[in-house]
Short mmCIF file of C-alpha atoms in Angstrom, two decimals:
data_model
loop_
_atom_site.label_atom_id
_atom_site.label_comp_id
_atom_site.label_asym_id
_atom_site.label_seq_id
_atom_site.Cartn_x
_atom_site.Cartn_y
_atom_site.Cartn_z
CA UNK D 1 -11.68 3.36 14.38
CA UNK D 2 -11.10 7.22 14.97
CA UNK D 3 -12.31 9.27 12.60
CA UNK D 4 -9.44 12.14 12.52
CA UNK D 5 -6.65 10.41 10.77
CA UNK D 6 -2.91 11.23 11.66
CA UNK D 7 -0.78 9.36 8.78
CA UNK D 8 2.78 10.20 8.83
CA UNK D 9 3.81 7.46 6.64
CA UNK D 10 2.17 5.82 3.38
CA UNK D 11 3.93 1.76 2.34
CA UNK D 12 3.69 0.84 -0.64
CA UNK D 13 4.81 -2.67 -0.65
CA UNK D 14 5.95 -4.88 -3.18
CA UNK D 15 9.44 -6.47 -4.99
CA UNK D 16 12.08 -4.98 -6.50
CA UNK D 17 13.30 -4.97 -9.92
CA UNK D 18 12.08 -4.62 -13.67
CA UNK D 19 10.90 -7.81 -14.03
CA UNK D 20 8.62 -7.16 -10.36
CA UNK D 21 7.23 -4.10 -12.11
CA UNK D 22 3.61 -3.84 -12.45
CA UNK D 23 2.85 -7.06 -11.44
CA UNK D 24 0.26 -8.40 -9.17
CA UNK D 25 2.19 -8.35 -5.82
CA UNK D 26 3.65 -4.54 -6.76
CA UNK D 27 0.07 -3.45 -6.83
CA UNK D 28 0.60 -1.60 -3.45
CA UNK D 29 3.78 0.16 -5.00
CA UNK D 30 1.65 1.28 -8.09
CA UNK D 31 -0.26 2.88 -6.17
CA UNK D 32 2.51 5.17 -3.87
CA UNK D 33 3.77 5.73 -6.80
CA UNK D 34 0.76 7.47 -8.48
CA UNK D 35 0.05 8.75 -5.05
CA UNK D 36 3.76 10.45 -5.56
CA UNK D 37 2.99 12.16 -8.72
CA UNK D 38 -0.47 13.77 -7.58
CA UNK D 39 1.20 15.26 -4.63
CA UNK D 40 4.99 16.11 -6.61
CA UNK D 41 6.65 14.12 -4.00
CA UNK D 42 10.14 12.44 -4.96
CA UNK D 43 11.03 9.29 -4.01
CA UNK D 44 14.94 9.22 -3.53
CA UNK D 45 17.09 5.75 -2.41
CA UNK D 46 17.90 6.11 1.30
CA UNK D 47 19.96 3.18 2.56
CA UNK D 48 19.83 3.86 6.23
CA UNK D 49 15.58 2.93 5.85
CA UNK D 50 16.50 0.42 2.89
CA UNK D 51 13.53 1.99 0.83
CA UNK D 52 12.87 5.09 -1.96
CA UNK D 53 11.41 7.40 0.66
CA UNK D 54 9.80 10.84 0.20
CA UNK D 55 8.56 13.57 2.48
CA UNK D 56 5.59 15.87 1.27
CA UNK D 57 2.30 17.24 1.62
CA UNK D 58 -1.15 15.87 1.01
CA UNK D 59 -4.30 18.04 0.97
CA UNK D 60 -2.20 20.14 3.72
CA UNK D 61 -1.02 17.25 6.12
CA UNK D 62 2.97 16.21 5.63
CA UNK D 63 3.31 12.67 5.26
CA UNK D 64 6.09 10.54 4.19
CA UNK D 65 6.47 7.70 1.53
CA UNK D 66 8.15 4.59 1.44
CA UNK D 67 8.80 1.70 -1.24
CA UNK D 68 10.84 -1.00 0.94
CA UNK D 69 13.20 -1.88 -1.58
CA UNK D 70 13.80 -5.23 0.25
CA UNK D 71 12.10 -7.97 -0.88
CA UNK D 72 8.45 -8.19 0.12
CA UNK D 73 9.08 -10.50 2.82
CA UNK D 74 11.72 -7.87 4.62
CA UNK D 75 9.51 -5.08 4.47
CA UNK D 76 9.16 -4.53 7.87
CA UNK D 77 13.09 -3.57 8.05
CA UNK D 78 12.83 -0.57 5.76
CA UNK D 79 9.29 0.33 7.91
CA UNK D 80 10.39 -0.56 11.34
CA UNK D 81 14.13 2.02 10.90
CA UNK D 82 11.16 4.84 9.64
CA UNK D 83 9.17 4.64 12.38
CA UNK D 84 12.29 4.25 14.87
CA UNK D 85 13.91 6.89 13.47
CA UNK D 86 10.85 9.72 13.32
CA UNK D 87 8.88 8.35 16.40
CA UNK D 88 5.80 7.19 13.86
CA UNK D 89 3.04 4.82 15.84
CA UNK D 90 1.73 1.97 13.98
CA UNK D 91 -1.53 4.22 14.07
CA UNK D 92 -0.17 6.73 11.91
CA UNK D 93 1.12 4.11 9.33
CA UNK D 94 -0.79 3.36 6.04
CA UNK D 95 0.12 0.42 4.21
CA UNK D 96 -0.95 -0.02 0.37
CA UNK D 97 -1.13 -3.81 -0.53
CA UNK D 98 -2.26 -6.50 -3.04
CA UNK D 99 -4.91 -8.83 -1.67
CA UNK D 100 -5.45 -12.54 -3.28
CA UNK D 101 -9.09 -12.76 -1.49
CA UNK D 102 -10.42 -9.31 -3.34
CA UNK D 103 -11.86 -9.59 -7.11
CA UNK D 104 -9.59 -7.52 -9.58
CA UNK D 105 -10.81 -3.92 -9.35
CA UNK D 106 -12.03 -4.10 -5.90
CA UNK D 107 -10.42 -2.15 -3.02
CA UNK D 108 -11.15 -2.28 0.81
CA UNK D 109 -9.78 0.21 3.53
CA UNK D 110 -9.80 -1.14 6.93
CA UNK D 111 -7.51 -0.58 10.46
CA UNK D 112 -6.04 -3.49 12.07
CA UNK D 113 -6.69 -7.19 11.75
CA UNK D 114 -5.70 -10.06 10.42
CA UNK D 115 -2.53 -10.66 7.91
CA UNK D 116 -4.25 -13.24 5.30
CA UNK D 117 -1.11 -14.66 5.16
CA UNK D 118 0.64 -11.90 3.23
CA UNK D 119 4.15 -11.86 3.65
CA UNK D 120 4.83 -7.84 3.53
CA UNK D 121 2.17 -7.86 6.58
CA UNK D 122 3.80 -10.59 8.38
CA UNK D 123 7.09 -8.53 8.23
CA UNK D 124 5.73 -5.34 8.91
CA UNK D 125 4.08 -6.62 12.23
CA UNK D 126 6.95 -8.19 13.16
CA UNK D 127 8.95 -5.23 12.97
CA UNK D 128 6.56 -3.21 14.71
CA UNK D 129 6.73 -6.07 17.97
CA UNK D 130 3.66 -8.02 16.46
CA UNK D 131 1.41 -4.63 16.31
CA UNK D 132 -1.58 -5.14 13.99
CA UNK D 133 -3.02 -1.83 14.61
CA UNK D 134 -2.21 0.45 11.31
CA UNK D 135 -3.93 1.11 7.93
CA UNK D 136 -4.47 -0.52 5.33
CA UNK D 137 -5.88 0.09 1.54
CA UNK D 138 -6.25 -3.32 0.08
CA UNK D 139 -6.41 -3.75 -3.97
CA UNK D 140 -7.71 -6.89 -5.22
CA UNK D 141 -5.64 -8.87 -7.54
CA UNK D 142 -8.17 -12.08 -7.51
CA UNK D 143 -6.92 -15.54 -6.72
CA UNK D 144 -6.04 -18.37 -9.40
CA UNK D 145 -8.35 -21.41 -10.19
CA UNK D 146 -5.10 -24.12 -9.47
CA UNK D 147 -3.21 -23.81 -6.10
CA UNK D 148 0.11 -21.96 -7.46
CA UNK D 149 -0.43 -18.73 -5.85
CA UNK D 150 3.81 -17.51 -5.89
CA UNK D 151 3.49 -17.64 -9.90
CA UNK D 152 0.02 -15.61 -9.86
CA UNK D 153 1.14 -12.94 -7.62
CA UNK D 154 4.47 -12.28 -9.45
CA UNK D 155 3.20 -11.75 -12.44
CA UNK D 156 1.50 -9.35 -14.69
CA UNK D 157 -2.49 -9.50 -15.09
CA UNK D 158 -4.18 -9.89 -17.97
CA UNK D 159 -5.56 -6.79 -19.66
CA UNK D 160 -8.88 -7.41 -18.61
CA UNK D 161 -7.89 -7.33 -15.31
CA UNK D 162 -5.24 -4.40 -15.53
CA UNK D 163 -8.19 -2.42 -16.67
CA UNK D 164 -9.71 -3.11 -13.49
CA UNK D 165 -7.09 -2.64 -11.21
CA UNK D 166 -6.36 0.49 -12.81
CA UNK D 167 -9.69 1.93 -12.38
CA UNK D 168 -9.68 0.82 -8.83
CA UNK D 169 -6.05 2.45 -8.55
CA UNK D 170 -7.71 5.83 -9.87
CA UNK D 171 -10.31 5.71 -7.10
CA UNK D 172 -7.92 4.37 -4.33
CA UNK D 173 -6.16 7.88 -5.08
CA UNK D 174 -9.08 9.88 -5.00
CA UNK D 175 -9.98 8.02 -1.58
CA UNK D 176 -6.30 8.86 -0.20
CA UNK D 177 -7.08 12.22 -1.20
CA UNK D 178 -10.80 12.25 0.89
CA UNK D 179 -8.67 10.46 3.99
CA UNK D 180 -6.34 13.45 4.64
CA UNK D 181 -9.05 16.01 4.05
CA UNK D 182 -12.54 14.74 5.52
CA UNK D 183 -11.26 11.90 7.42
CA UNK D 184 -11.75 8.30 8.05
CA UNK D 185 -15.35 7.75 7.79
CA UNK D 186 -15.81 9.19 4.72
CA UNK D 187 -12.92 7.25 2.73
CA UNK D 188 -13.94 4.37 3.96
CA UNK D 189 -17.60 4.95 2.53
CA UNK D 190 -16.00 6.52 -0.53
CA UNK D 191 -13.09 3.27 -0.91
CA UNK D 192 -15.32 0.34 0.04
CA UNK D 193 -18.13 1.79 -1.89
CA UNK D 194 -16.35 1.44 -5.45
CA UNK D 195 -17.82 -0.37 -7.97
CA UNK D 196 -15.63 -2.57 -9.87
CA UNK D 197 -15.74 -1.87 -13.84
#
């Protein structure tokens, strides 16, 4: 894994919709958008990449943001026309997603590998002719004693939990910031280093 990063675009995946909002599978989108309001960068509809996408500048690097506003399992349509459209290699593509096999308040940054059977991934690596080889920033969302993973994922946490995530949100910005200005090495250190509350 280089340690220079060249990001040109930032997914934050997850559904649609008020009654998606803030819950366990949007935990990606949370996080773009807080990522948004740091940097001032406005997310506006844009049909033609079938997403809220935003162009703007983080610790001096431009970068563009995305929300697929598909449904998680078309993401890859909304990320495939943005990286048609501006050139952008699946190395220069972050993706900001929940992950079922992370405690609540833990994050992990890694490039490449496997898609843990996530559903946003699968459609984003199909869109991208079965390239594996981008970011990602993975938030923890925990995984449910009984077996019905869709209704855990597409719903809120509990407050304990929220208080987690949001912690681990807080830091996951910090370590966005660290990427774009001292590179690779260092947010990983500084993202897979956080201590859960």
């Amino acid at each position: 894994m280089p340690n220079n990063v060249n990001l040109k675009l930032i997914v934050g995946l997850g559904n649609i919709g008020p009654k998606y909002e803030h819950t366990r599978h949007n935990m990606g989108c949370d996080l773009l958008f807080n990522i948004a309001d740091k940097y001032r960068i406005s997310l506006n509809p844009e049909s033609k990449f079938s997403g809220l996408v935003g162009r703007g500048n983080i610790e001096g690097q431009e970068v563009r943001l995305v929300f697929p506003t598909t449904f998680m399992n078309e993401s890859g349509r909304s990320v495939g026309a943005l990286c048609n459209f501006f050139r952008i290699a699946p190395e220069e593509i972050l993706v900001l997603h929940d992950d079922l096999d992370l405690p609540p308040g833990t994050i992990r940054f890694k490039f490449g590998g496997g898609l843990a059977g996530h559903n946003g991934l699968k459609s984003i690596t199909s869109c991208l002719s079965g390239a594996q080889n981008y970011y990602r920033l993975r938030i923890g969302i925990g995984h449910p004693e009984r077996s019905d993973v869709i209704n855990w994922v597409l719903n809120r946490p509990s407050p304990q939990d929220r208080d987690k995530i949001d912690a681990a949100l807080d830091a996951a910005l910090l370590g966005i910031g660290t990427l774009f200005k001292d590179g690779v090495n260092k947010a990983t250190s500084f993202i897979n280093g956080f201590k859960p509350l």
